[in-house]
Every structure is written in C-alpha cells, then in structure tokens.
Short mmCIF file of C-alpha atoms in Angstrom, two decimals:
data_model
loop_
_atom_site.label_atom_id
_atom_site.label_comp_id
_atom_site.label_asym_id
_atom_site.label_seq_id
_atom_site.Cartn_x
_atom_site.Cartn_y
_atom_site.Cartn_z
CA MET A 268 245.60 -53.41 52.55
CA ILE A 269 243.34 -54.95 49.76
CA ASP A 270 244.20 -58.43 51.00
CA ALA A 271 242.92 -57.72 54.47
CA TRP A 272 239.42 -56.52 53.18
CA PHE A 273 239.27 -59.57 50.89
CA PHE A 274 240.26 -61.96 53.59
CA ALA A 275 237.59 -60.43 55.91
CA VAL A 276 234.89 -60.92 53.40
CA ILE A 277 235.80 -64.50 52.61
CA VAL A 278 235.70 -65.14 56.33
CA LEU A 279 232.24 -63.56 56.61
CA ALA A 280 230.89 -65.73 53.72
CA VAL A 281 231.97 -68.91 55.41
CA LEU A 282 230.16 -67.69 58.67
CA ILE A 283 226.99 -66.91 56.59
CA VAL A 284 227.21 -70.79 55.31
CA LEU A 285 227.48 -72.01 58.86
CA SER A 286 224.48 -69.96 59.84
CA ILE A 287 222.53 -71.30 56.98
CA VAL A 288 223.40 -74.91 58.49
CA ARG A 289 221.51 -73.76 61.57
CA LEU A 290 218.81 -72.44 59.47
CA ILE A 291 218.36 -75.76 57.82
CA LEU A 292 218.86 -77.87 60.89
CA GLY A 293 216.97 -75.74 63.28
CA PRO A 294 214.32 -77.87 65.21
CA THR A 295 211.71 -75.20 65.69
CA ALA A 296 210.64 -71.89 63.83
CA PRO A 297 212.29 -69.39 66.32
CA ASP A 298 215.60 -71.07 65.86
CA ARG A 299 215.27 -70.60 62.04
CA VAL A 300 214.28 -66.90 62.80
CA VAL A 301 217.51 -66.50 64.89
CA ALA A 302 219.65 -67.92 62.14
CA LEU A 303 217.96 -65.70 59.45
CA ASP A 304 218.76 -62.71 61.67
CA THR A 305 222.39 -63.82 61.74
CA VAL A 306 222.48 -64.01 58.07
CA ASN A 307 221.04 -60.55 57.68
CA THR A 308 223.45 -58.91 60.01
CA LEU A 309 226.61 -60.68 58.43
CA THR A 310 225.27 -59.57 54.96
CA VAL A 311 225.13 -55.99 56.05
CA ALA A 312 228.77 -56.30 57.40
CA SER A 313 230.03 -57.92 54.21
CA MET A 314 228.40 -55.27 52.12
CA ILE A 315 230.15 -52.62 54.27
CA LEU A 316 233.35 -54.28 53.69
CA LEU A 317 232.85 -54.66 49.98
CA GLY A 318 232.06 -50.85 49.80
CA ALA A 319 235.45 -50.15 51.31
CA LEU A 320 237.23 -52.79 49.15
CA TYR A 321 235.96 -51.59 45.67
CA ARG A 322 235.57 -47.75 47.03
CA GLN A 323 231.84 -47.73 45.94
CA VAL A 324 229.60 -45.88 48.20
CA ILE A 325 226.51 -47.33 46.54
CA PHE A 326 227.24 -50.75 48.45
CA ILE A 327 226.88 -49.01 51.76
CA ASP A 328 223.64 -47.42 50.72
CA VAL A 329 222.31 -50.71 49.87
CA ALA A 330 223.50 -52.01 53.33
CA ILE A 331 221.52 -49.28 55.06
CA VAL A 332 218.36 -50.07 53.01
CA TYR A 333 219.03 -53.94 53.50
CA ALA A 334 219.27 -53.53 57.42
CA LEU A 335 216.11 -51.51 57.67
CA LEU A 336 213.94 -53.79 55.40
CA SER A 337 215.44 -57.02 57.21
CA PHE A 338 214.41 -55.40 60.61
CA VAL A 339 210.77 -55.09 59.12
CA SER A 340 210.72 -58.66 57.89
CA THR A 341 211.97 -59.85 61.21
CA LEU A 342 209.27 -57.90 63.12
CA TYR A 343 206.61 -59.38 60.82
CA ILE A 344 207.88 -63.03 61.23
CA ALA A 345 207.87 -62.52 65.10
CA LYS A 346 204.45 -61.09 65.06
CA TYR A 347 203.21 -64.09 63.20
CA LEU A 348 205.00 -66.66 65.28
CA GLY A 349 203.58 -64.98 68.49
CA GLY A 350 200.01 -65.46 67.15
CA GLU A 351 199.18 -61.73 67.14
CA MET A 352 198.41 -61.42 63.40
CA MET B 618 252.10 -46.90 60.08
CA VAL B 619 250.04 -46.62 63.38
CA VAL B 620 246.70 -46.18 61.38
CA ASP B 621 247.08 -49.51 59.50
CA LEU B 622 247.74 -51.24 62.87
CA ILE B 623 244.53 -49.68 64.33
CA PHE B 624 242.59 -50.75 61.23
CA LEU B 625 243.71 -54.34 61.38
CA ILE B 626 242.94 -54.47 65.19
CA PHE B 627 239.55 -53.31 64.58
CA LEU B 628 239.02 -55.83 61.78
CA ALA B 629 240.41 -58.79 63.76
CA ILE B 630 238.26 -58.02 66.82
CA GLY B 631 235.09 -57.68 64.37
CA LEU B 632 235.90 -60.91 62.77
CA ILE B 633 236.67 -62.72 66.10
CA PHE B 634 233.27 -61.68 67.67
CA ASN B 635 231.26 -62.55 64.61
CA THR B 636 232.92 -66.12 64.67
CA LEU B 637 231.79 -66.53 68.20
CA GLY B 638 228.37 -65.52 67.55
CA VAL B 639 228.02 -68.16 64.84
CA ILE B 640 229.77 -70.92 66.98
CA GLY B 641 227.09 -69.76 69.62
CA ILE B 642 224.09 -70.49 67.27
CA LEU B 643 225.66 -73.85 66.30
CA ARG B 644 226.53 -75.17 69.72
CA PHE B 645 223.89 -73.78 72.29
CA PRO B 646 220.94 -76.06 73.34
CA ASP B 647 217.90 -73.55 73.48
CA VAL B 648 216.49 -70.88 71.36
CA PHE B 649 216.87 -68.27 74.02
CA THR B 650 220.55 -69.12 74.73
CA ARG B 651 221.24 -69.07 70.84
CA LEU B 652 219.32 -65.62 70.73
CA HIS B 653 221.67 -64.39 73.77
CA ALA B 654 224.78 -65.66 71.88
CA GLU B 655 223.92 -64.38 68.65
CA THR B 656 222.50 -60.79 68.78
CA LYS B 657 224.98 -59.25 71.17
CA THR B 658 228.31 -60.65 69.74
CA THR B 659 227.14 -60.30 66.15
CA THR B 660 226.08 -56.59 66.74
CA PHE B 661 229.43 -55.79 68.47
CA GLY B 662 231.60 -57.45 65.81
CA THR B 663 229.67 -55.60 63.09
CA ILE B 664 230.12 -52.30 65.05
CA PHE B 665 233.77 -52.88 65.00
CA LEU B 666 233.87 -53.93 61.25
CA GLY B 667 232.23 -50.44 60.70
CA LEU B 668 234.75 -48.75 62.81
CA ALA B 669 237.53 -50.26 60.65
CA VAL B 670 235.96 -48.83 57.59
CA VAL B 671 235.48 -45.48 59.34
CA VAL B 672 239.22 -45.41 60.34
CA TYR B 673 240.20 -46.41 56.84
CA GLY B 674 238.10 -43.63 55.03
CA ALA B 675 239.09 -41.06 57.60
CA SER B 676 242.94 -41.89 57.36
CA HIS B 677 242.67 -41.92 53.55
CA PHE B 678 240.69 -38.59 53.46
CA PHE B 679 243.45 -36.85 55.63
CA GLY B 680 246.15 -38.28 53.40
CA THR B 681 244.75 -37.54 49.92
CA GLY B 682 242.11 -34.90 50.38
CA ASP B 683 239.68 -36.90 48.12
CA GLY B 684 236.04 -36.31 49.03
CA GLN B 685 234.60 -39.74 48.41
CA TYR B 686 236.45 -41.11 51.35
CA ILE B 687 234.69 -39.11 53.79
CA VAL B 688 231.27 -39.92 52.16
CA LEU B 689 232.50 -43.55 52.80
CA SER B 690 232.90 -42.90 56.43
CA VAL B 691 229.67 -40.99 57.15
CA HIS B 692 227.50 -43.53 55.32
CA THR B 693 229.14 -46.44 57.28
CA ILE B 694 228.37 -44.47 60.40
CA ILE B 695 224.76 -44.24 59.40
CA ALA B 696 224.61 -47.84 58.54
CA VAL B 697 226.18 -49.00 61.71
CA ILE B 698 223.73 -46.91 63.75
CA ALA B 699 220.71 -48.31 61.95
CA LEU B 700 221.96 -51.87 62.37
CA ALA B 701 222.59 -51.48 66.23
CA PHE B 702 219.25 -50.07 67.02
CA THR B 703 217.33 -52.65 64.73
CA ASN B 704 219.20 -55.68 66.02
CA ALA B 705 218.23 -54.98 69.61
CA THR B 706 214.59 -54.48 68.85
CA GLY B 707 214.48 -57.37 66.51
CA ALA B 708 216.07 -59.63 69.24
CA HIS B 709 213.38 -58.56 71.74
CA ALA B 710 210.51 -59.20 69.30
CA ILE B 711 211.98 -62.74 68.50
CA ALA B 712 212.29 -63.68 72.18
CA ARG B 713 208.80 -62.48 73.05
CA ALA B 714 207.44 -64.45 70.00
CA ALA B 715 209.25 -67.71 71.03
CA HIS B 716 207.92 -67.44 74.52
CA ARG B 717 204.37 -66.81 73.31
CA SER B 718 204.68 -69.59 70.79
CA GLY B 719 205.14 -72.14 73.54
CA GLN B 720 208.79 -72.48 73.84
CA LYS B 721 210.05 -72.33 77.58
CA PRO B 722 213.56 -71.92 78.68
CA ALA B 723 215.01 -75.38 79.25
CA GLU B 724 216.65 -75.00 82.65
CA ALA B 725 215.16 -71.70 83.89
CA VAL B 726 214.57 -71.20 87.51
CA VAL B 727 212.69 -67.98 87.49
CA ASP B 728 210.39 -66.90 84.46
CA ARG B 729 208.79 -63.69 85.18
CA LEU B 730 207.22 -63.26 81.60
CA ALA B 731 205.19 -66.45 82.31
CA GLU B 732 203.60 -64.83 85.45
CA VAL B 733 202.75 -61.64 83.67
CA ASN B 734 201.67 -63.18 80.36
CA PRO B 735 200.66 -66.87 80.95
#
C-alpha cells in the first residue's frame, strides 16, 4: 500500500521535470504559461498523494490553498499577456 | 481485497492520464493544441488520483473507525473540486490571452474569435 503511493509520487515528480523542460524550451510566452499551469496541477496532485502517504491532513490543506493561489496567478499572467492591464 | 483493487485501478488511471497530458505538451506543435492536451487530461487524471485517496480514506475509516481518515477524504474532495473549477477557468483565460497577444491557430479553418474581436 505504501509502495503504491510512493511510486505514484515519484512518477509525478518525473512528469513535473518533463513539464519544466517545456517551460524552458517554449518558443513563446503562452507556451510557458501552459507549462506552468501543468506544473501547478501536478504539484497539487502530488501534495494530495503525500498527505495520504504520511497520513497528514495539513498537506491537503496546503494543496487547497496552492490550487486557489495558482489560479489567481494564472489569471493575472493571462491578463498581462492579453494586454488588458 | 476488492477495495485495494479499486484504489490501484484509480491510481493507475490517474497516472496514465497525467502522463498523456505531459506527452501532449511536449509533442504538439501549437499553443492551442498544447492547452487542449494539457488541461483536460491533467484535470481528469488529478480527479482520479483524488478519488483513489477518497476510497483509501473511506475504507480505512470503515475498517478502523479512526476519525482522521474521514477528515482526509473530505479535505481531498474539497481540493479536487477547487482544482476542477479553477483549471477550466484558467485554461479559458490563457487561450483568450494567447489569441489577443497575436498567436493564431496554425492550421485553423474557422476562427470565430477573430471575427468578434479582431
């Protein structure tokens, strides 16, 4: 049971590194924003799995706050890219 | 144990769909196709990873009667709902910003947003 959670977290960490490759390579700014959004979503998923792995509810509370704050930052970056600020 | 099997199936579905989303943003040629590949598959996969945690917490709550497992399940449900709503709205905002900043879809036949908002 513990090994399944740990394997899943390691796979998500590898996926986050692959998304950071697109964030570095991305030709334009909206590509980088898409890669950053992927990194945020995968970070929330890995925090939920870590909360189940260590049986700590505080990880999942941090995941809720992280999801809402990353949504606000994505909206601000999108407003800036669209030339509306 | 059938509960362990359900939990492992949900975990496998979540990891497979997250992997497909990351392969999509690495392989697709355009920002709109990358956004299309990323936001739907990653949201779907993360919902299934949350469902695995919910099933795990509920089975341990009914097995042991410990109260912290049901707190784990309820907070995971709240986190997954917040993530599902904010991901859809954020993807819409990114696509609109990319279109307004001058990127056009590469091989599009119809572009309705360019007619409304040139």
